[in-house]
Amino acid sequence: MSDSVDQIEKKLLQAIEKSVSPREVLRAKELKQLYSQLPSLPPAERSAFGQKINALKKKLEVAAASREEDLMSSERTPIDVTAPFDKNSPPPSLLPAEQGTIHPLNTELARIIDIFTRMGFNAVQSRQLDDDYHMFTSLNFPENHPARDGYDTFRTSEGYVPPAHTSTMQNRILKAGRKDLEKGGQIAAISYGRVFRNEDVDATHEHTFYQVEGIFVSSDANLSQMLGTLQSFFETYYGQKLKIKTQPAYFPFVEPGLEFAIEKPAALGGKPGEWLEMLGCGMIHPNVLKEAGIDATKYRGFAWGGGVERLVMLKYGIEDLRHFESGKLAFLRKFV
Ligand code: DAH
């Protein structure tokens, strides 16, 4: 009797080692037969035999489990860290039903564009790769002038420039609007887009950021129109009355050149007398008009330009500029 149990054990263990579904072996008829012999045994032998076949069953179960594990691990492909992601993980059949959202800078840029287009300005996107002529020469930066150093940006090996400001669009806008001007009209446009600077990155400096530039030319444009336009823009954007002030500044493409500041509103945590410089502006330099083929004795214009992030940071109390390009979901979801 016990011989046959040992034989069955040997046979079934071998079967498990070869099987691709080892648990099936636990249902083998030999095992059932052993159990069915129990009632016919003399009572004195019954208990010992019962223990023996129970022990056998346990042994087979352990062997089946171990064989199953071997099978699974041999099916697993070794991980190749250089392979495309779907080589190492199952296809994304159960992607979470979550949608992306518009980046807060794009939402705010759309608001800014909306305010200016309602005032009658055309909007044009700036280029992300430009040339020396539009970056400097057309804007009255003399060759080798130190003022160029303030716009330290990158360069491609072909000599193209990722622009350091949106003023690169001024010459193009002026040339495009020249005909309208000559027909008695005016030029009113904004240009917006990404700009790039060779900066050490910290809470208030980024190598990549957004600017909005404005340009207006007519036969009698003047500084008070410019200040009115800018004050009206900022009051609409922040939804409240604001105090403004200017101070002289140097930019080769405007004369006079100014820095434009607003008093930080109390509603946004400002104290009286706390001024925030928002942008550069001024009356367009005659050389810039001439370079675009516009008669500077008949027409005059004003222009301004400044960063978008600064406006948005003030509006929402964002303390670190680096959040915008960080791709951090916790930050982005606050603006949904
Ligand atoms: N382009 C200047 C800068 O990025 C800002 C600026 C100043 C633009 C005066 C203007 C302007 O149009 O008139 O620093």
CSV table of C-alpha atoms and ligand atoms in Angstrom, one decimal:
chain,number,residue,atom,x,y,z
A,1,MET,CA,0.0,0.0,0.0
A,2,SER,CA,2.6,2.5,1.1
A,3,ASP,CA,4.7,1.6,-1.9
A,4,SER,CA,2.0,2.6,-4.1
A,5,VAL,CA,1.7,6.0,-2.3
A,6,ASP,CA,5.4,6.6,-2.8
A,7,GLN,CA,5.1,5.7,-6.5
A,8,ILE,CA,2.1,8.0,-7.0
A,9,GLU,CA,4.0,10.8,-5.2
A,10,LYS,CA,7.0,10.3,-7.6
A,11,LYS,CA,4.8,10.2,-10.7
A,12,LEU,CA,2.7,13.3,-9.7
A,13,LEU,CA,5.8,15.4,-8.7
A,14,GLN,CA,7.3,14.6,-12.1
A,15,ALA,CA,4.0,15.6,-13.8
A,16,ILE,CA,4.0,18.9,-11.9
A,17,GLU,CA,7.6,19.7,-13.0
A,18,LYS,CA,6.6,19.2,-16.6
A,19,SER,CA,3.1,20.8,-16.6
A,20,VAL,CA,2.2,24.3,-17.8
A,21,SER,CA,-0.8,24.3,-15.5
A,22,PRO,CA,0.5,22.4,-12.4
A,23,ARG,CA,-2.6,22.9,-10.3
A,24,GLU,CA,-4.4,20.5,-12.7
A,25,VAL,CA,-2.2,17.7,-11.4
A,26,LEU,CA,-3.7,18.1,-7.9
A,27,ARG,CA,-6.9,16.8,-9.4
A,28,ALA,CA,-5.3,13.6,-10.7
A,29,LYS,CA,-7.4,10.4,-10.5
A,30,GLU,CA,-4.6,8.6,-8.6
A,31,LEU,CA,-5.0,11.0,-5.7
A,32,LYS,CA,-8.8,10.5,-5.7
A,33,GLN,CA,-8.3,6.8,-5.7
A,34,LEU,CA,-6.0,6.9,-2.6
A,35,TYR,CA,-8.7,8.8,-0.7
A,36,SER,CA,-11.4,6.4,-1.9
A,37,GLN,CA,-9.4,3.5,-0.3
A,38,LEU,CA,-9.7,4.9,3.2
A,39,PRO,CA,-13.2,3.6,4.1
A,40,SER,CA,-12.2,0.0,3.2
A,41,LEU,CA,-9.1,-0.1,5.4
A,42,PRO,CA,-9.1,-1.8,8.8
A,43,PRO,CA,-9.7,1.0,11.4
A,44,ALA,CA,-6.2,0.5,12.9
A,45,GLU,CA,-4.5,1.5,9.7
A,46,ARG,CA,-7.0,4.2,8.6
A,47,SER,CA,-5.5,7.1,10.6
A,48,ALA,CA,-1.9,6.5,9.6
A,49,PHE,CA,-2.9,6.1,5.9
A,50,GLY,CA,-5.0,9.2,6.1
A,51,GLN,CA,-2.1,11.2,7.5
A,52,LYS,CA,0.2,9.9,4.7
A,53,ILE,CA,-2.1,10.9,1.9
A,54,ASN,CA,-2.8,14.3,3.5
A,55,ALA,CA,1.0,14.9,3.7
A,56,LEU,CA,1.3,13.9,0.1
A,57,LYS,CA,-1.4,16.3,-1.0
A,58,LYS,CA,0.4,19.2,0.9
A,59,LYS,CA,3.7,18.3,-0.8
A,60,LEU,CA,2.1,18.3,-4.2
A,61,GLU,CA,0.4,21.7,-3.5
A,62,VAL,CA,3.7,23.2,-2.5
A,63,ALA,CA,5.4,21.8,-5.6
A,64,ALA,CA,2.6,23.1,-7.8
A,65,ALA,CA,2.8,26.6,-6.4
A,66,SER,CA,6.5,26.7,-6.9
A,67,ARG,CA,6.2,25.4,-10.5
A,68,GLU,CA,3.6,28.1,-11.1
A,69,GLU,CA,5.9,30.8,-9.9
A,70,ASP,CA,8.7,29.6,-12.1
A,71,LEU,CA,6.5,29.6,-15.1
A,72,MET,CA,5.4,33.2,-14.4
A,73,SER,CA,8.9,34.6,-13.9
A,74,SER,CA,10.2,32.9,-17.0
A,75,GLU,CA,7.4,34.6,-19.0
A,76,ARG,CA,8.5,38.1,-17.7
A,77,THR,CA,10.7,39.9,-20.2
A,78,PRO,CA,13.9,41.3,-18.7
A,79,ILE,CA,13.6,45.1,-18.4
A,80,ASP,CA,15.4,47.1,-21.1
A,81,VAL,CA,15.8,50.6,-19.7
A,82,THR,CA,16.6,52.0,-23.1
A,83,ALA,CA,13.5,50.6,-24.7
A,84,PRO,CA,10.3,52.8,-25.4
A,85,PHE,CA,8.2,52.8,-22.3
A,86,ASP,CA,5.6,50.4,-23.7
A,87,LYS,CA,8.2,47.7,-24.1
A,88,ASN,CA,8.5,47.4,-20.3
A,89,SER,CA,4.9,47.9,-19.3
A,90,PRO,CA,1.5,46.7,-20.4
A,91,PRO,CA,-0.3,48.8,-23.0
A,92,PRO,CA,-2.2,51.8,-21.5
A,93,SER,CA,-5.6,50.3,-21.8
A,94,LEU,CA,-6.8,51.7,-18.5
A,95,LEU,CA,-5.6,55.3,-18.7
A,96,PRO,CA,-7.3,57.4,-16.0
A,97,ALA,CA,-10.1,59.5,-17.4
A,98,GLU,CA,-8.4,62.8,-16.7
A,99,GLN,CA,-8.0,65.6,-19.2
A,100,GLY,CA,-5.3,68.2,-19.4
A,101,THR,CA,-6.1,71.9,-18.8
A,102,ILE,CA,-4.9,75.1,-20.3
A,103,HIS,CA,-1.7,76.4,-18.7
A,104,PRO,CA,-2.4,79.5,-16.5
A,105,LEU,CA,0.0,81.6,-18.6
A,106,ASN,CA,-2.0,80.9,-21.7
A,107,THR,CA,-5.3,81.7,-19.9
A,108,GLU,CA,-3.9,85.0,-18.7
A,109,LEU,CA,-2.3,85.8,-22.1
A,110,ALA,CA,-5.7,85.3,-23.7
A,111,ARG,CA,-7.2,87.8,-21.2
A,112,ILE,CA,-4.5,90.3,-21.9
A,113,ILE,CA,-4.9,90.0,-25.7
A,114,ASP,CA,-8.7,90.3,-25.2
A,115,ILE,CA,-8.4,93.6,-23.3
A,116,PHE,CA,-6.1,95.1,-26.0
A,117,THR,CA,-8.1,93.8,-29.0
A,118,ARG,CA,-11.2,95.4,-27.4
A,119,MET,CA,-9.3,98.7,-27.3
A,120,GLY,CA,-8.7,98.3,-31.1
A,121,PHE,CA,-5.2,96.7,-31.2
A,122,ASN,CA,-4.5,93.9,-33.6
A,123,ALA,CA,-2.6,91.0,-32.0
A,124,VAL,CA,0.3,89.1,-33.6
A,125,GLN,CA,2.4,86.4,-32.2
A,126,SER,CA,6.2,87.1,-32.0
A,127,ARG,CA,8.8,84.7,-33.5
A,128,GLN,CA,10.7,82.3,-31.4
A,129,LEU,CA,13.7,82.4,-33.7
A,130,ASP,CA,14.8,85.7,-35.1
A,131,ASP,CA,17.8,87.6,-36.5
A,132,ASP,CA,20.2,90.3,-35.4
A,133,TYR,CA,18.5,92.9,-37.6
A,134,HIS,CA,15.1,92.6,-35.8
A,135,MET,CA,16.7,92.0,-32.4
A,136,PHE,CA,19.0,95.1,-32.5
A,137,THR,CA,19.7,97.0,-35.7
A,138,SER,CA,16.0,97.9,-36.6
A,139,LEU,CA,15.6,99.1,-33.0
A,140,ASN,CA,18.3,101.7,-33.2
A,141,PHE,CA,20.9,99.7,-31.2
A,142,PRO,CA,24.2,100.9,-32.7
A,143,GLU,CA,26.7,98.2,-33.8
A,144,ASN,CA,28.7,97.0,-30.8
A,145,HIS,CA,26.8,99.3,-28.4
A,146,PRO,CA,26.9,98.2,-24.7
A,147,ALA,CA,23.0,98.5,-24.7
A,148,ARG,CA,23.1,95.1,-26.6
A,149,ASP,CA,24.6,93.5,-23.5
A,150,GLY,CA,21.3,94.0,-21.6
A,151,TYR,CA,19.7,91.5,-24.0
A,152,ASP,CA,22.1,88.6,-23.6
A,153,THR,CA,20.4,85.7,-25.3
A,154,PHE,CA,21.4,82.5,-27.0
A,155,ARG,CA,22.5,82.0,-30.6
A,156,THR,CA,22.2,79.1,-33.1
A,157,SER,CA,25.4,78.1,-34.9
A,158,GLU,CA,23.9,79.8,-38.0
A,159,GLY,CA,23.7,83.1,-36.2
A,160,TYR,CA,20.0,83.2,-35.5
A,161,VAL,CA,18.7,84.6,-32.2
A,162,PRO,CA,16.0,83.2,-29.9
A,163,PRO,CA,14.7,86.8,-29.2
A,164,ALA,CA,15.3,88.4,-25.8
A,165,HIS,CA,12.2,90.7,-26.2
A,166,THR,CA,9.1,91.0,-28.3
A,167,SER,CA,10.3,94.4,-29.6
A,168,THR,CA,11.7,92.3,-32.5
A,169,MET,CA,8.2,92.6,-34.0
A,170,GLN,CA,8.2,96.4,-34.1
A,171,ASN,CA,9.9,96.8,-37.5
A,172,ARG,CA,7.6,94.2,-39.1
A,173,ILE,CA,4.4,95.8,-37.6
A,174,LEU,CA,5.5,99.3,-38.7
A,175,LYS,CA,6.3,98.1,-42.3
A,176,ALA,CA,3.0,96.2,-42.5
A,177,GLY,CA,1.0,99.3,-41.3
A,178,ARG,CA,2.8,101.9,-43.3
A,179,LYS,CA,0.2,101.9,-46.1
A,180,ASP,CA,-2.7,102.4,-43.6
A,181,LEU,CA,-0.9,105.3,-42.1
A,182,GLU,CA,-0.4,107.0,-45.5
A,183,LYS,CA,-4.2,106.6,-46.1
A,184,GLY,CA,-4.9,108.6,-43.0
A,185,GLY,CA,-5.2,105.6,-40.6
A,186,GLN,CA,-3.1,104.6,-37.7
A,187,ILE,CA,-1.1,101.6,-36.5
A,188,ALA,CA,-2.3,99.9,-33.4
A,189,ALA,CA,-0.9,96.4,-32.6
A,190,ILE,CA,0.3,94.2,-29.8
A,191,SER,CA,2.8,91.3,-30.2
A,192,TYR,CA,3.1,88.6,-27.7
A,193,GLY,CA,5.1,85.5,-27.2
A,194,ARG,CA,8.0,83.6,-25.7
A,195,VAL,CA,11.3,85.4,-25.1
A,196,PHE,CA,14.7,83.9,-24.0
A,197,ARG,CA,17.5,85.3,-21.9
A,198,ASN,CA,20.8,83.9,-20.8
A,199,GLU,CA,19.9,84.2,-17.1
A,200,ASP,CA,20.7,82.5,-13.9
A,201,VAL,CA,17.4,81.1,-12.9
A,202,ASP,CA,15.9,82.1,-9.5
A,203,ALA,CA,12.5,83.0,-8.0
A,204,THR,CA,12.3,86.1,-10.2
A,205,HIS,CA,14.4,85.2,-13.2
A,206,GLU,CA,13.8,82.6,-15.9
A,207,HIS,CA,15.7,81.9,-19.1
A,208,THR,CA,12.3,81.5,-20.9
A,209,PHE,CA,9.3,83.8,-20.3
A,210,TYR,CA,6.5,85.7,-22.0
A,211,GLN,CA,6.2,89.3,-23.0
A,212,VAL,CA,3.6,91.5,-24.5
A,213,GLU,CA,4.6,94.5,-26.6
A,214,GLY,CA,2.4,97.3,-27.8
A,215,ILE,CA,2.8,99.8,-30.6
A,216,PHE,CA,0.7,102.8,-31.7
A,217,VAL,CA,1.5,105.2,-34.5
A,218,SER,CA,-0.6,108.1,-35.8
A,219,SER,CA,-0.1,111.7,-36.9
A,220,ASP,CA,-0.5,113.0,-33.3
A,221,ALA,CA,0.2,110.2,-30.9
A,222,ASN,CA,1.5,111.4,-27.5
A,223,LEU,CA,2.6,110.3,-24.1
A,224,SER,CA,-0.7,111.0,-22.3
A,225,GLN,CA,-2.5,108.7,-24.8
A,226,MET,CA,0.1,106.1,-23.9
A,227,LEU,CA,-0.4,106.5,-20.1
A,228,GLY,CA,-4.1,106.4,-20.5
A,229,THR,CA,-4.0,103.2,-22.6
A,230,LEU,CA,-1.7,101.5,-20.1
A,231,GLN,CA,-3.6,102.6,-17.0
A,232,SER,CA,-6.8,101.5,-18.6
A,233,PHE,CA,-5.3,98.1,-19.4
A,234,PHE,CA,-4.0,97.5,-15.9
A,235,GLU,CA,-7.3,98.6,-14.3
A,236,THR,CA,-9.2,96.2,-16.5
A,237,TYR,CA,-6.8,93.4,-15.9
A,238,TYR,CA,-6.8,93.7,-12.1
A,239,GLY,CA,-10.5,94.8,-12.0
A,240,GLN,CA,-9.9,97.9,-9.9
A,241,LYS,CA,-8.7,101.5,-9.9
A,242,LEU,CA,-4.9,101.9,-9.8
A,243,LYS,CA,-2.4,104.6,-9.2
A,244,ILE,CA,0.4,104.8,-11.7
A,245,LYS,CA,3.7,106.6,-12.0
A,246,THR,CA,6.6,106.7,-14.4
A,247,GLN,CA,10.3,107.4,-14.2
A,248,PRO,CA,12.9,108.0,-16.9
A,249,ALA,CA,14.7,104.9,-18.4
A,250,TYR,CA,17.0,104.3,-21.3
A,251,PHE,CA,16.0,102.0,-24.2
A,252,PRO,CA,17.6,102.8,-27.6
A,253,PHE,CA,14.3,102.5,-29.4
A,254,VAL,CA,12.3,105.1,-27.5
A,255,GLU,CA,12.9,108.8,-26.7
A,256,PRO,CA,11.9,109.7,-24.1
A,257,GLY,CA,12.0,106.2,-22.5
A,258,LEU,CA,10.1,105.4,-19.3
A,259,GLU,CA,9.5,102.8,-16.7
A,260,PHE,CA,5.9,102.4,-15.9
A,261,ALA,CA,4.8,101.4,-12.3
A,262,ILE,CA,1.6,100.8,-10.5
A,263,GLU,CA,0.9,101.0,-6.8
A,264,LYS,CA,0.4,97.5,-5.5
A,265,PRO,CA,-3.3,97.3,-4.7
A,266,ALA,CA,-4.3,96.8,-1.0
A,267,ALA,CA,-6.6,94.0,-2.2
A,268,LEU,CA,-3.5,92.2,-3.4
A,269,GLY,CA,-1.5,92.7,-0.2
A,270,GLY,CA,0.1,96.1,-1.1
A,271,LYS,CA,0.9,98.9,1.3
A,272,PRO,CA,0.4,102.6,0.2
A,273,GLY,CA,3.5,103.8,-1.5
A,274,GLU,CA,4.6,100.3,-2.6
A,275,TRP,CA,5.3,100.6,-6.3
A,276,LEU,CA,5.7,97.8,-8.8
A,277,GLU,CA,7.6,98.4,-12.0
A,278,MET,CA,5.5,96.7,-14.7
A,279,LEU,CA,7.0,97.6,-18.1
A,280,GLY,CA,9.2,99.8,-20.3
A,281,CYS,CA,7.7,102.3,-22.6
A,282,GLY,CA,8.2,105.6,-24.4
A,283,MET,CA,7.8,107.6,-27.6
A,284,ILE,CA,9.2,105.6,-30.6
A,285,HIS,CA,12.6,106.9,-31.6
A,286,PRO,CA,12.5,108.6,-35.1
A,287,ASN,CA,15.3,106.2,-36.3
A,288,VAL,CA,13.0,103.2,-35.7
A,289,LEU,CA,10.2,104.8,-37.7
A,290,LYS,CA,12.7,105.8,-40.5
A,291,GLU,CA,14.1,102.2,-40.6
A,292,ALA,CA,10.6,101.0,-41.4
A,293,GLY,CA,10.1,103.6,-44.1
A,294,ILE,CA,7.8,105.9,-42.1
A,295,ASP,CA,8.3,109.7,-42.3
A,296,ALA,CA,9.2,110.6,-38.8
A,297,THR,CA,8.4,114.3,-39.4
A,298,LYS,CA,4.7,113.4,-40.1
A,299,TYR,CA,4.1,110.5,-37.8
A,300,ARG,CA,4.8,109.7,-34.2
A,301,GLY,CA,4.2,106.7,-32.0
A,302,PHE,CA,4.5,105.1,-28.6
A,303,ALA,CA,5.5,101.6,-27.6
A,304,TRP,CA,5.7,99.5,-24.5
A,305,GLY,CA,6.8,96.0,-23.6
A,306,GLY,CA,6.9,93.9,-20.4
A,307,GLY,CA,6.7,90.4,-19.0
A,308,VAL,CA,3.5,88.5,-18.6
A,309,GLU,CA,4.5,86.3,-15.6
A,310,ARG,CA,5.0,89.4,-13.3
A,311,LEU,CA,1.4,90.4,-14.0
A,312,VAL,CA,0.1,87.0,-13.3
A,313,MET,CA,2.2,86.5,-10.1
A,314,LEU,CA,0.8,89.7,-8.7
A,315,LYS,CA,-2.8,88.8,-9.5
A,316,TYR,CA,-2.6,85.4,-7.8
A,317,GLY,CA,0.1,86.0,-5.2
A,318,ILE,CA,2.5,83.5,-6.8
A,319,GLU,CA,5.8,83.8,-5.0
A,320,ASP,CA,8.2,81.9,-7.4
A,321,LEU,CA,8.4,82.4,-11.1
A,322,ARG,CA,9.9,78.9,-11.6
A,323,HIS,CA,6.4,77.3,-10.8
A,324,PHE,CA,5.2,78.2,-14.3
A,325,GLU,CA,7.7,76.0,-16.2
A,326,SER,CA,7.9,73.3,-13.5
A,327,GLY,CA,5.2,71.1,-14.9
A,328,LYS,CA,4.0,70.6,-11.2
A,329,LEU,CA,0.4,69.3,-11.3
A,330,ALA,CA,-0.3,70.6,-7.7
A,331,PHE,CA,0.5,74.1,-9.0
A,332,LEU,CA,-1.3,73.8,-12.3
A,333,ARG,CA,-4.5,72.4,-10.7
A,334,LYS,CA,-5.0,75.5,-8.7
A,335,PHE,CA,-5.9,77.3,-11.9
A,336,VAL,CA,-8.5,74.8,-13.2
B,1,DAH,N1,12.0,95.4,-24.9
B,1,DAH,C1,12.2,96.0,-23.6
B,1,DAH,C2,12.8,94.9,-22.7
B,1,DAH,O1,12.5,93.7,-22.9
B,1,DAH,C3,10.9,96.5,-23.0
B,1,DAH,C4,10.5,97.7,-23.7
B,1,DAH,C5,10.9,99.0,-23.3
B,1,DAH,C6,9.6,97.7,-24.8
B,1,DAH,C7,10.4,100.1,-23.9
B,1,DAH,C8,9.2,98.8,-25.5
B,1,DAH,C9,9.6,100.0,-25.0
B,1,DAH,O2,8.4,98.8,-26.6
B,1,DAH,O3,9.2,101.2,-25.6
B,1,DAH,O4,13.4,95.2,-21.7
